Structures are given as structure tokens and as C-alpha cells.
Amino acid sequence: MNRRTALRQTLGFIGVSPHLSAPLSNFKISLQNRKDQRFRVGACDWSIGQSSKIEAFDVAKTIGLDGIQVNMGSEKNDMHLRRKDLQKAWRETARKTGVQIGGLALGELNNIPYKADPRAEQWVQDSVDVARALGAKNVLLAFFNKGDLKNDPQGRKVVIDRLKAVTPKAEKAGVVLAIESWLSAEEHMAIIEAVGSPALKVYYDVCNSTVMGYNILKEIRWLGKQNQICEFHFKENSFLLGQGKVNYPEVRKALDDIQYRGWIHIEGAVPEGKNMLESYTYNNKFVREILS
């Protein structure tokens, strides 16, 4: 029994539940001609239960995703994807499964904040090398929980200074560092302008910004027309996509207006008590219909 077969049996995947409320019969999926795809659909490895684990590729393949956003690691495993042997294993597994590495993320910055801890500063420096080794273009820098920048001008100043120190390296490597936070579009732009580097952009999460009460359609268009959004999270908290607060058909119109093409990574969007694989099969099909 190979690893993929064993994983399928362990997860007990049985397809989409008839109890999910919206019908799937009209959804269209095409994984053909990836080079010509305007959009690629992935998921955060932590959202499919495999944070920074190589098994995420098999789970993503089961769901039918194009790729995964890979968490670089944690304090506990010393950001293990800095190891060249693991980078090689991730690349080989991506090739074998056909599931791409759609991006890199530093989620541990929520607990070990970039604005306050020298370990985080080193991790961001190292993330440029890891992204390049994995063939990832964008590195998500998370600013939530302990790393929150909202109403913290001193924290923002530290972050700006540290980003000024790392962005020349990112520029040279062809890697974009992407801020995801509770900040508004204008607050993100203030940081980007202060740093003054094309290697710094916004990672736009449509659900987070909706929760904060921002006009996401206006923000997407404003940031996007300045080419300041590198990627998107499609997310809902405790709802399937399309059944929560975010108006995804209108988001698609905004993506068209800014001529966005690239990765859409699904995050969250599993209702309480629902099976993750069933939910993500549904979410994947929903996103592909919205983007078709």
C-alpha cells in the first residue's frame, strides 16, 4: 500500500455529504492546461489539517486542488523547512502528486511577533531563501494575535525598519513579502510606502477585512489598481464559502476590474461539526464555479 492510499483510507474520504446545503451539480471543474489558467486554486496546509506536513500534498490531491500554501514551520520544529533535505522532499512530492507549492507562510509570527522578537526577524530573512528553494513567489507574513499591528504605531515602526532590512534580499531573489493583518487598505499602504520596495505587498483576506467592517470591494479595487495585492485568501469563519458574510460573485467582479491572475488559497470555511474533506471538496468546487 503506498502512502497516498494509506492516507485516503485513514481519512475515510467518502465524497461530498448530501447534508451540505447547496447543490453541486452545476459546478464545473477543469484542471487541464494549467499554464493557461488565469486562476489557480489552493488551500492553506494548516486549514486542511496538515500544517507544515508533507502529507498536505496527498490531502490536497484528494480534494482536487491545484496547490497548497505551505507553512514554513514553528518554533517547536525550528522552522524546519529551512532544512535543505526537507526542501528537496517537498519539491519531489509536489512533482509526484502534481500538487504545486502555491506559496509560503510564516504563521508562527502570530505567536513570536515580528515586531518584538529577534527570532522572527531571522525567520523572515530565511523565508526568502526557503521560498526560492521551493519555487514559491510569495511569503505570507502574519500579523495577528501577539503580532497584531492595529493601534500599535511603535510596533509598525519596528516592522517597517525590519522590512527595510530584508526587502533588498527579497528583491534580488524575486520573492514578494506579503503582509496579512487586521489593518485597512490605507494602513497597509502606509507601511508599503514607508518601506519603499516592490518586494512588499498585501496578502488580501476577504473574510478578515469583512469582519473588520472594511469595504472589501473598494479596497480590492484601490489596492489592486496600484498592483499592491499579491494573493488572496477566500475564507469564511464557521461557514462554507458562499454561505457566510462574503459576497463572492462581487469579489470576482473586483478581481476582473484589477485584472488579477494567480493563486486563490482557501482558508477556514469548515462549519462546526462538519468533515474537513467534505467541506473542502465543496469549497474547491464553489471557488472554481465563481472563477469560471
PDB file of C-alpha atoms in Angstrom:
ATOM      1  CA  MET A   1       0.000   0.000   0.000  1.00  0.00           C
ATOM      2  CA  ASN A   2       1.516   3.355  -0.970  1.00  0.00           C
ATOM      3  CA  ARG A   3       1.437   6.486   1.227  1.00  0.00           C
ATOM      4  CA  ARG A   4      -1.365   8.135  -0.701  1.00  0.00           C
ATOM      5  CA  THR A   5      -3.624   5.060  -0.488  1.00  0.00           C
ATOM      6  CA  ALA A   6      -2.946   4.716   3.217  1.00  0.00           C
ATOM      7  CA  LEU A   7      -3.767   8.354   3.808  1.00  0.00           C
ATOM      8  CA  ARG A   8      -7.038   8.081   1.913  1.00  0.00           C
ATOM      9  CA  GLN A   9      -8.085   5.089   3.983  1.00  0.00           C
ATOM     10  CA  THR A  10      -7.052   6.757   7.228  1.00  0.00           C
ATOM     11  CA  LEU A  11      -9.050   9.868   6.420  1.00  0.00           C
ATOM     12  CA  GLY A  12     -12.034   7.798   5.366  1.00  0.00           C
ATOM     13  CA  PHE A  13     -12.879  10.122   2.483  1.00  0.00           C
ATOM     14  CA  ILE A  14     -16.321   9.340   1.095  1.00  0.00           C
ATOM     15  CA  GLY A  15     -17.105  12.324  -1.116  1.00  0.00           C
ATOM     16  CA  VAL A  16     -19.379  15.293  -0.628  1.00  0.00           C
ATOM     17  CA  SER A  17     -22.042  14.927   2.008  1.00  0.00           C
ATOM     18  CA  PRO A  18     -25.675  15.258   0.898  1.00  0.00           C
ATOM     19  CA  HIS A  19     -26.177  17.339   4.037  1.00  0.00           C
ATOM     20  CA  LEU A  20     -24.133  20.257   2.722  1.00  0.00           C
ATOM     21  CA  SER A  21     -26.808  22.779   1.952  1.00  0.00           C
ATOM     22  CA  ALA A  22     -26.020  23.948  -1.606  1.00  0.00           C
ATOM     23  CA  PRO A  23     -26.210  21.590  -4.617  1.00  0.00           C
ATOM     24  CA  LEU A  24     -23.019  20.855  -6.513  1.00  0.00           C
ATOM     25  CA  SER A  25     -24.470  19.572  -9.753  1.00  0.00           C
ATOM     26  CA  ASN A  26     -23.816  22.785 -11.657  1.00  0.00           C
ATOM     27  CA  PHE A  27     -20.204  23.226 -10.596  1.00  0.00           C
ATOM     28  CA  LYS A  28     -17.564  22.863 -13.285  1.00  0.00           C
ATOM     29  CA  ILE A  29     -14.004  21.758 -12.609  1.00  0.00           C
ATOM     30  CA  SER A  30     -11.149  21.800 -15.074  1.00  0.00           C
ATOM     31  CA  LEU A  31      -7.596  21.070 -14.033  1.00  0.00           C
ATOM     32  CA  GLN A  32      -6.390  20.973 -17.632  1.00  0.00           C
ATOM     33  CA  ASN A  33      -4.000  23.405 -19.331  1.00  0.00           C
ATOM     34  CA  ARG A  34      -2.643  24.817 -16.089  1.00  0.00           C
ATOM     35  CA  LYS A  35      -0.224  27.053 -17.970  1.00  0.00           C
ATOM     36  CA  ASP A  36      -3.204  28.878 -19.432  1.00  0.00           C
ATOM     37  CA  GLN A  37      -5.144  29.143 -16.187  1.00  0.00           C
ATOM     38  CA  ARG A  38      -5.856  32.675 -15.055  1.00  0.00           C
ATOM     39  CA  PHE A  39      -6.508  31.440 -11.529  1.00  0.00           C
ATOM     40  CA  ARG A  40      -5.077  28.568  -9.537  1.00  0.00           C
ATOM     41  CA  VAL A  41      -6.973  27.260  -6.539  1.00  0.00           C
ATOM     42  CA  GLY A  42      -5.151  26.058  -3.457  1.00  0.00           C
ATOM     43  CA  ALA A  43      -5.589  25.801   0.284  1.00  0.00           C
ATOM     44  CA  CYS A  44      -3.525  26.646   3.343  1.00  0.00           C
ATOM     45  CA  ASP A  45      -1.921  23.452   4.596  1.00  0.00           C
ATOM     46  CA  TRP A  46      -2.992  24.346   8.159  1.00  0.00           C
ATOM     47  CA  SER A  47      -6.619  24.586   7.023  1.00  0.00           C
ATOM     48  CA  ILE A  48      -6.602  21.044   5.678  1.00  0.00           C
ATOM     49  CA  GLY A  49      -5.166  19.647   8.899  1.00  0.00           C
ATOM     50  CA  GLN A  50      -1.560  19.239   7.739  1.00  0.00           C
ATOM     51  CA  SER A  51       0.308  22.353   8.842  1.00  0.00           C
ATOM     52  CA  SER A  52       3.895  22.174   7.589  1.00  0.00           C
ATOM     53  CA  LYS A  53       3.481  18.444   6.906  1.00  0.00           C
ATOM     54  CA  ILE A  54       4.362  16.728   3.660  1.00  0.00           C
ATOM     55  CA  GLU A  55       1.067  14.775   3.827  1.00  0.00           C
ATOM     56  CA  ALA A  56      -0.680  18.015   2.816  1.00  0.00           C
ATOM     57  CA  PHE A  57       0.091  17.232  -0.835  1.00  0.00           C
ATOM     58  CA  ASP A  58      -1.904  13.992  -0.759  1.00  0.00           C
ATOM     59  CA  VAL A  59      -4.822  15.633   1.036  1.00  0.00           C
ATOM     60  CA  ALA A  60      -4.848  18.466  -1.492  1.00  0.00           C
ATOM     61  CA  LYS A  61      -4.812  15.979  -4.362  1.00  0.00           C
ATOM     62  CA  THR A  62      -7.754  14.139  -2.826  1.00  0.00           C
ATOM     63  CA  ILE A  63      -9.690  17.414  -2.650  1.00  0.00           C
ATOM     64  CA  GLY A  64      -8.772  18.315  -6.228  1.00  0.00           C
ATOM     65  CA  LEU A  65      -6.723  21.436  -5.524  1.00  0.00           C
ATOM     66  CA  ASP A  66      -4.043  22.869  -7.785  1.00  0.00           C
ATOM     67  CA  GLY A  67      -1.692  23.541  -4.898  1.00  0.00           C
ATOM     68  CA  ILE A  68      -1.094  24.359  -1.263  1.00  0.00           C
ATOM     69  CA  GLN A  69       0.161  27.313   0.706  1.00  0.00           C
ATOM     70  CA  VAL A  70       2.911  25.834   2.864  1.00  0.00           C
ATOM     71  CA  ASN A  71       3.593  26.874   6.450  1.00  0.00           C
ATOM     72  CA  MET A  72       7.367  27.157   6.919  1.00  0.00           C
ATOM     73  CA  GLY A  73       7.273  25.581  10.360  1.00  0.00           C
ATOM     74  CA  SER A  74       7.030  26.503  14.009  1.00  0.00           C
ATOM     75  CA  GLU A  75       9.121  27.467  16.981  1.00  0.00           C
ATOM     76  CA  LYS A  76       8.902  23.845  18.133  1.00  0.00           C
ATOM     77  CA  ASN A  77      10.460  22.387  14.971  1.00  0.00           C
ATOM     78  CA  ASP A  78      12.843  25.347  14.495  1.00  0.00           C
ATOM     79  CA  MET A  79      11.221  26.390  11.205  1.00  0.00           C
ATOM     80  CA  HIS A  80      12.141  23.020   9.743  1.00  0.00           C
ATOM     81  CA  LEU A  81      11.634  23.926   6.097  1.00  0.00           C
ATOM     82  CA  ARG A  82      14.919  25.781   6.330  1.00  0.00           C
ATOM     83  CA  ARG A  83      16.474  22.320   6.025  1.00  0.00           C
ATOM     84  CA  LYS A  84      17.637  21.502   2.511  1.00  0.00           C
ATOM     85  CA  ASP A  85      16.672  17.830   2.819  1.00  0.00           C
ATOM     86  CA  LEU A  86      13.073  18.782   3.596  1.00  0.00           C
ATOM     87  CA  GLN A  87      13.007  21.333   0.800  1.00  0.00           C
ATOM     88  CA  LYS A  88      14.052  18.567  -1.584  1.00  0.00           C
ATOM     89  CA  ALA A  89      11.361  16.234  -0.212  1.00  0.00           C
ATOM     90  CA  TRP A  90       8.653  18.917  -0.608  1.00  0.00           C
ATOM     91  CA  ARG A  91       9.729  19.615  -4.210  1.00  0.00           C
ATOM     92  CA  GLU A  92       9.772  15.925  -5.095  1.00  0.00           C
ATOM     93  CA  THR A  93       6.353  15.329  -3.536  1.00  0.00           C
ATOM     94  CA  ALA A  94       4.925  18.289  -5.416  1.00  0.00           C
ATOM     95  CA  ARG A  95       6.241  16.766  -8.637  1.00  0.00           C
ATOM     96  CA  LYS A  96       4.934  13.279  -7.865  1.00  0.00           C
ATOM     97  CA  THR A  97       1.458  14.388  -6.804  1.00  0.00           C
ATOM     98  CA  GLY A  98       1.045  17.178  -9.346  1.00  0.00           C
ATOM     99  CA  VAL A  99       0.093  19.496  -6.470  1.00  0.00           C
ATOM    100  CA  GLN A 100       2.035  22.726  -6.696  1.00  0.00           C
ATOM    101  CA  ILE A 101       3.621  24.775  -3.925  1.00  0.00           C
ATOM    102  CA  GLY A 102       1.452  27.843  -4.310  1.00  0.00           C
ATOM    103  CA  GLY A 103       3.109  29.961  -1.641  1.00  0.00           C
ATOM    104  CA  LEU A 104       4.937  30.037   1.675  1.00  0.00           C
ATOM    105  CA  ALA A 105       3.657  31.344   5.011  1.00  0.00           C
ATOM    106  CA  LEU A 106       5.057  32.305   8.385  1.00  0.00           C
ATOM    107  CA  GLY A 107       2.103  31.659  10.657  1.00  0.00           C
ATOM    108  CA  GLU A 108       4.256  31.448  13.779  1.00  0.00           C
ATOM    109  CA  LEU A 109       4.636  35.242  13.651  1.00  0.00           C
ATOM    110  CA  ASN A 110       1.233  35.314  15.352  1.00  0.00           C
ATOM    111  CA  ASN A 111       2.909  33.836  18.450  1.00  0.00           C
ATOM    112  CA  ILE A 112       6.509  35.022  18.023  1.00  0.00           C
ATOM    113  CA  PRO A 113       5.868  38.549  16.736  1.00  0.00           C
ATOM    114  CA  TYR A 114       7.992  40.150  14.050  1.00  0.00           C
ATOM    115  CA  LYS A 115       7.637  43.488  15.794  1.00  0.00           C
ATOM    116  CA  ALA A 116       9.251  42.296  19.009  1.00  0.00           C
ATOM    117  CA  ASP A 117      11.299  39.099  18.712  1.00  0.00           C
ATOM    118  CA  PRO A 118      14.722  38.749  17.009  1.00  0.00           C
ATOM    119  CA  ARG A 119      13.948  35.115  16.158  1.00  0.00           C
ATOM    120  CA  ALA A 120      11.091  36.300  13.963  1.00  0.00           C
ATOM    121  CA  GLU A 121      13.389  38.755  12.230  1.00  0.00           C
ATOM    122  CA  GLN A 122      15.753  35.922  11.339  1.00  0.00           C
ATOM    123  CA  TRP A 123      12.870  33.704  10.175  1.00  0.00           C
ATOM    124  CA  VAL A 124      11.697  36.365   7.729  1.00  0.00           C
ATOM    125  CA  GLN A 125      15.235  36.738   6.383  1.00  0.00           C
ATOM    126  CA  ASP A 126      15.449  32.955   5.973  1.00  0.00           C
ATOM    127  CA  SER A 127      11.980  32.707   4.418  1.00  0.00           C
ATOM    128  CA  VAL A 128      13.305  34.383   1.284  1.00  0.00           C
ATOM    129  CA  ASP A 129      15.791  31.537   0.801  1.00  0.00           C
ATOM    130  CA  VAL A 130      13.157  28.905   1.561  1.00  0.00           C
ATOM    131  CA  ALA A 131      10.668  30.412  -0.881  1.00  0.00           C
ATOM    132  CA  ARG A 132      13.270  30.490  -3.608  1.00  0.00           C
ATOM    133  CA  ALA A 133      14.258  26.876  -2.904  1.00  0.00           C
ATOM    134  CA  LEU A 134      10.622  25.745  -3.082  1.00  0.00           C
ATOM    135  CA  GLY A 135       9.794  27.825  -6.150  1.00  0.00           C
ATOM    136  CA  ALA A 136       7.283  29.964  -4.242  1.00  0.00           C
ATOM    137  CA  LYS A 137       6.850  33.564  -5.290  1.00  0.00           C
ATOM    138  CA  ASN A 138       5.092  34.976  -2.213  1.00  0.00           C
ATOM    139  CA  VAL A 139       5.748  34.701   1.534  1.00  0.00           C
ATOM    140  CA  LEU A 140       2.790  35.473   3.785  1.00  0.00           C
ATOM    141  CA  LEU A 141       3.807  37.343   6.946  1.00  0.00           C
ATOM    142  CA  ALA A 142       1.071  37.005   9.547  1.00  0.00           C
ATOM    143  CA  PHE A 143       0.284  39.855  11.950  1.00  0.00           C
ATOM    144  CA  PHE A 144      -2.445  38.581  14.268  1.00  0.00           C
ATOM    145  CA  ASN A 145      -2.714  37.696  17.960  1.00  0.00           C
ATOM    146  CA  LYS A 146       0.589  38.712  19.614  1.00  0.00           C
ATOM    147  CA  GLY A 147       1.790  40.181  16.327  1.00  0.00           C
ATOM    148  CA  ASP A 148      -1.222  42.447  15.774  1.00  0.00           C
ATOM    149  CA  LEU A 149      -0.314  45.898  14.407  1.00  0.00           C
ATOM    150  CA  LYS A 150      -3.705  47.544  14.812  1.00  0.00           C
ATOM    151  CA  ASN A 151      -3.439  50.567  17.129  1.00  0.00           C
ATOM    152  CA  ASP A 152       0.267  49.877  17.628  1.00  0.00           C
ATOM    153  CA  PRO A 153       2.288  52.672  15.966  1.00  0.00           C
ATOM    154  CA  GLN A 154       5.517  51.651  17.714  1.00  0.00           C
ATOM    155  CA  GLY A 155       5.098  48.066  16.522  1.00  0.00           C
ATOM    156  CA  ARG A 156       4.559  49.288  12.971  1.00  0.00           C
ATOM    157  CA  LYS A 157       7.721  51.374  13.168  1.00  0.00           C
ATOM    158  CA  VAL A 158       9.760  48.325  14.176  1.00  0.00           C
ATOM    159  CA  VAL A 159       8.163  46.273  11.385  1.00  0.00           C
ATOM    160  CA  ILE A 160       8.931  48.975   8.817  1.00  0.00           C
ATOM    161  CA  ASP A 161      12.585  49.099   9.904  1.00  0.00           C
ATOM    162  CA  ARG A 162      12.916  45.319   9.742  1.00  0.00           C
ATOM    163  CA  LEU A 163      11.217  45.129   6.354  1.00  0.00           C
ATOM    164  CA  LYS A 164      13.589  47.783   5.020  1.00  0.00           C
ATOM    165  CA  ALA A 165      16.437  45.492   6.027  1.00  0.00           C
ATOM    166  CA  VAL A 166      15.056  42.364   4.320  1.00  0.00           C
ATOM    167  CA  THR A 167      13.329  43.632   1.164  1.00  0.00           C
ATOM    168  CA  PRO A 168      16.571  44.185  -0.801  1.00  0.00           C
ATOM    169  CA  LYS A 169      17.277  40.466  -0.357  1.00  0.00           C
ATOM    170  CA  ALA A 170      13.727  39.623  -1.442  1.00  0.00           C
ATOM    171  CA  GLU A 171      14.006  41.875  -4.498  1.00  0.00           C
ATOM    172  CA  LYS A 172      17.212  40.133  -5.564  1.00  0.00           C
ATOM    173  CA  ALA A 173      15.598  36.701  -5.096  1.00  0.00           C
ATOM    174  CA  GLY A 174      12.405  37.629  -6.956  1.00  0.00           C
ATOM    175  CA  VAL A 175      10.332  36.968  -3.833  1.00  0.00           C
ATOM    176  CA  VAL A 176       7.465  39.096  -2.520  1.00  0.00           C
ATOM    177  CA  LEU A 177       6.878  39.516   1.215  1.00  0.00           C
ATOM    178  CA  ALA A 178       3.147  39.830   1.866  1.00  0.00           C
ATOM    179  CA  ILE A 179       1.508  41.470   4.884  1.00  0.00           C
ATOM    180  CA  GLU A 180      -1.709  39.912   6.177  1.00  0.00           C
ATOM    181  CA  SER A 181      -3.206  41.739   9.150  1.00  0.00           C
ATOM    182  CA  TRP A 182      -6.234  43.476  10.622  1.00  0.00           C
ATOM    183  CA  LEU A 183      -5.128  46.754   9.038  1.00  0.00           C
ATOM    184  CA  SER A 184      -7.163  48.663   6.464  1.00  0.00           C
ATOM    185  CA  ALA A 185      -6.020  49.156   2.878  1.00  0.00           C
ATOM    186  CA  GLU A 186      -4.816  52.671   3.726  1.00  0.00           C
ATOM    187  CA  GLU A 187      -2.867  51.428   6.753  1.00  0.00           C
ATOM    188  CA  HIS A 188      -1.235  48.699   4.693  1.00  0.00           C
ATOM    189  CA  MET A 189      -0.278  51.233   2.040  1.00  0.00           C
ATOM    190  CA  ALA A 190       1.317  53.478   4.655  1.00  0.00           C
ATOM    191  CA  ILE A 191       3.666  50.610   5.587  1.00  0.00           C
ATOM    192  CA  ILE A 192       4.392  49.737   1.960  1.00  0.00           C
ATOM    193  CA  GLU A 193       5.188  53.348   1.091  1.00  0.00           C
ATOM    194  CA  ALA A 194       7.407  53.739   4.159  1.00  0.00           C
ATOM    195  CA  VAL A 195       9.401  50.639   3.198  1.00  0.00           C
ATOM    196  CA  GLY A 196       9.562  51.687  -0.439  1.00  0.00           C
ATOM    197  CA  SER A 197      10.184  48.300  -2.058  1.00  0.00           C
ATOM    198  CA  PRO A 198       8.389  46.422  -4.867  1.00  0.00           C
ATOM    199  CA  ALA A 199       9.070  43.242  -2.865  1.00  0.00           C
ATOM    200  CA  LEU A 200       6.439  44.184  -0.291  1.00  0.00           C
ATOM    201  CA  LYS A 201       2.703  43.811  -0.981  1.00  0.00           C
ATOM    202  CA  VAL A 202      -0.607  42.987   0.719  1.00  0.00           C
ATOM    203  CA  TYR A 203      -1.937  39.463   1.182  1.00  0.00           C
ATOM    204  CA  TYR A 204      -5.657  40.184   0.969  1.00  0.00           C
ATOM    205  CA  ASP A 205      -8.013  38.064   3.068  1.00  0.00           C
ATOM    206  CA  VAL A 206     -11.587  38.893   2.079  1.00  0.00           C
ATOM    207  CA  CYS A 207     -13.055  37.483   5.290  1.00  0.00           C
ATOM    208  CA  ASN A 208     -10.704  39.248   7.710  1.00  0.00           C
ATOM    209  CA  SER A 209     -11.379  42.583   6.074  1.00  0.00           C
ATOM    210  CA  THR A 210     -15.127  41.933   6.068  1.00  0.00           C
ATOM    211  CA  VAL A 211     -15.002  41.132   9.795  1.00  0.00           C
ATOM    212  CA  MET A 212     -13.223  44.449  10.373  1.00  0.00           C
ATOM    213  CA  GLY A 213     -16.008  46.298   8.584  1.00  0.00           C
ATOM    214  CA  TYR A 214     -13.896  47.436   5.646  1.00  0.00           C
ATOM    215  CA  ASN A 215     -15.450  47.855   2.203  1.00  0.00           C
ATOM    216  CA  ILE A 216     -13.630  44.934   0.626  1.00  0.00           C
ATOM    217  CA  LEU A 217     -14.773  45.638  -2.932  1.00  0.00           C
ATOM    218  CA  LYS A 218     -13.480  49.201  -2.702  1.00  0.00           C
ATOM    219  CA  GLU A 219     -10.252  48.068  -1.020  1.00  0.00           C
ATOM    220  CA  ILE A 220      -9.553  45.346  -3.595  1.00  0.00           C
ATOM    221  CA  ARG A 221     -10.019  47.782  -6.451  1.00  0.00           C
ATOM    222  CA  TRP A 222      -7.960  50.539  -4.796  1.00  0.00           C
ATOM    223  CA  LEU A 223      -5.041  48.311  -3.818  1.00  0.00           C
ATOM    224  CA  GLY A 224      -5.259  46.184  -6.948  1.00  0.00           C
ATOM    225  CA  LYS A 225      -5.110  49.058  -9.376  1.00  0.00           C
ATOM    226  CA  GLN A 226      -1.853  50.058  -7.709  1.00  0.00           C
ATOM    227  CA  ASN A 227      -0.632  46.458  -8.096  1.00  0.00           C
ATOM    228  CA  GLN A 228      -0.321  46.080  -4.337  1.00  0.00           C
ATOM    229  CA  ILE A 229      -2.139  42.746  -3.838  1.00  0.00           C
ATOM    230  CA  CYS A 230      -0.004  39.665  -4.407  1.00  0.00           C
ATOM    231  CA  GLU A 231      -2.524  36.924  -3.496  1.00  0.00           C
ATOM    232  CA  PHE A 232      -5.918  36.269  -1.951  1.00  0.00           C
ATOM    233  CA  HIS A 233      -7.395  34.143   0.795  1.00  0.00           C
ATOM    234  CA  PHE A 234     -11.004  33.091   0.211  1.00  0.00           C
ATOM    235  CA  LYS A 235     -12.280  32.351   3.688  1.00  0.00           C
ATOM    236  CA  GLU A 236     -15.285  32.174   5.966  1.00  0.00           C
ATOM    237  CA  ASN A 237     -15.355  31.610   9.705  1.00  0.00           C
ATOM    238  CA  SER A 238     -17.547  28.579  10.551  1.00  0.00           C
ATOM    239  CA  PHE A 239     -19.337  28.617   7.181  1.00  0.00           C
ATOM    240  CA  LEU A 240     -18.822  27.028   3.799  1.00  0.00           C
ATOM    241  CA  LEU A 241     -17.746  29.503   1.139  1.00  0.00           C
ATOM    242  CA  GLY A 242     -20.773  31.273  -0.275  1.00  0.00           C
ATOM    243  CA  GLN A 243     -22.824  30.712   2.872  1.00  0.00           C
ATOM    244  CA  GLY A 244     -21.247  33.312   5.123  1.00  0.00           C
ATOM    245  CA  LYS A 245     -20.679  37.067   5.036  1.00  0.00           C
ATOM    246  CA  VAL A 246     -18.546  37.473   1.914  1.00  0.00           C
ATOM    247  CA  ASN A 247     -20.229  38.223  -1.416  1.00  0.00           C
ATOM    248  CA  TYR A 248     -18.020  36.130  -3.671  1.00  0.00           C
ATOM    249  CA  PRO A 249     -19.694  36.948  -7.008  1.00  0.00           C
ATOM    250  CA  GLU A 250     -18.956  40.623  -6.325  1.00  0.00           C
ATOM    251  CA  VAL A 251     -15.397  39.763  -5.293  1.00  0.00           C
ATOM    252  CA  ARG A 252     -14.969  38.077  -8.674  1.00  0.00           C
ATOM    253  CA  LYS A 253     -16.047  41.286 -10.398  1.00  0.00           C
ATOM    254  CA  ALA A 254     -13.440  43.194  -8.410  1.00  0.00           C
ATOM    255  CA  LEU A 255     -10.782  40.666  -9.448  1.00  0.00           C
ATOM    256  CA  ASP A 256     -11.735  41.275 -13.064  1.00  0.00           C
ATOM    257  CA  ASP A 257     -11.517  45.035 -12.593  1.00  0.00           C
ATOM    258  CA  ILE A 258      -7.937  44.815 -11.326  1.00  0.00           C
ATOM    259  CA  GLN A 259      -7.072  42.086 -13.866  1.00  0.00           C
ATOM    260  CA  TYR A 260      -5.842  39.796 -11.116  1.00  0.00           C
ATOM    261  CA  ARG A 261      -4.457  36.433 -12.088  1.00  0.00           C
ATOM    262  CA  GLY A 262      -2.744  33.992  -9.786  1.00  0.00           C
ATOM    263  CA  TRP A 263      -3.387  31.977  -6.654  1.00  0.00           C
ATOM    264  CA  ILE A 264      -6.592  31.911  -4.627  1.00  0.00           C
ATOM    265  CA  HIS A 265      -5.991  29.972  -1.410  1.00  0.00           C
ATOM    266  CA  ILE A 266      -8.939  28.702   0.620  1.00  0.00           C
ATOM    267  CA  GLU A 267      -8.687  29.118   4.386  1.00  0.00           C
ATOM    268  CA  GLY A 268     -11.101  28.164   7.160  1.00  0.00           C
ATOM    269  CA  ALA A 269     -14.597  27.571   5.754  1.00  0.00           C
ATOM    270  CA  VAL A 270     -15.432  24.387   7.688  1.00  0.00           C
ATOM    271  CA  PRO A 271     -18.718  24.577   9.637  1.00  0.00           C
ATOM    272  CA  GLU A 272     -18.674  23.331  13.201  1.00  0.00           C
ATOM    273  CA  GLY A 273     -19.063  19.570  13.325  1.00  0.00           C
ATOM    274  CA  LYS A 274     -18.580  19.120   9.578  1.00  0.00           C
ATOM    275  CA  ASN A 275     -15.955  16.926   7.935  1.00  0.00           C
ATOM    276  CA  MET A 276     -12.972  18.880   6.620  1.00  0.00           C
ATOM    277  CA  LEU A 277     -12.544  16.839   3.428  1.00  0.00           C
ATOM    278  CA  GLU A 278     -16.215  17.089   2.525  1.00  0.00           C
ATOM    279  CA  SER A 279     -16.200  20.811   3.250  1.00  0.00           C
ATOM    280  CA  TYR A 280     -13.072  21.445   1.203  1.00  0.00           C
ATOM    281  CA  THR A 281     -14.317  19.415  -1.728  1.00  0.00           C
ATOM    282  CA  TYR A 282     -17.363  21.663  -1.683  1.00  0.00           C
ATOM    283  CA  ASN A 283     -15.307  24.850  -1.223  1.00  0.00           C
ATOM    284  CA  ASN A 284     -12.983  23.905  -4.079  1.00  0.00           C
ATOM    285  CA  LYS A 285     -15.896  23.378  -6.433  1.00  0.00           C
ATOM    286  CA  PHE A 286     -17.567  26.599  -5.281  1.00  0.00           C
ATOM    287  CA  VAL A 287     -14.437  28.653  -5.940  1.00  0.00           C
ATOM    288  CA  ARG A 288     -13.953  27.132  -9.384  1.00  0.00           C
ATOM    289  CA  GLU A 289     -17.520  27.979 -10.313  1.00  0.00           C
ATOM    290  CA  ILE A 290     -17.067  31.588  -9.122  1.00  0.00           C
ATOM    291  CA  LEU A 291     -13.841  31.876 -11.087  1.00  0.00           C
ATOM    292  CA  SER A 292     -15.025  30.090 -14.240  1.00  0.00           C
TER     293      SER A 292
END
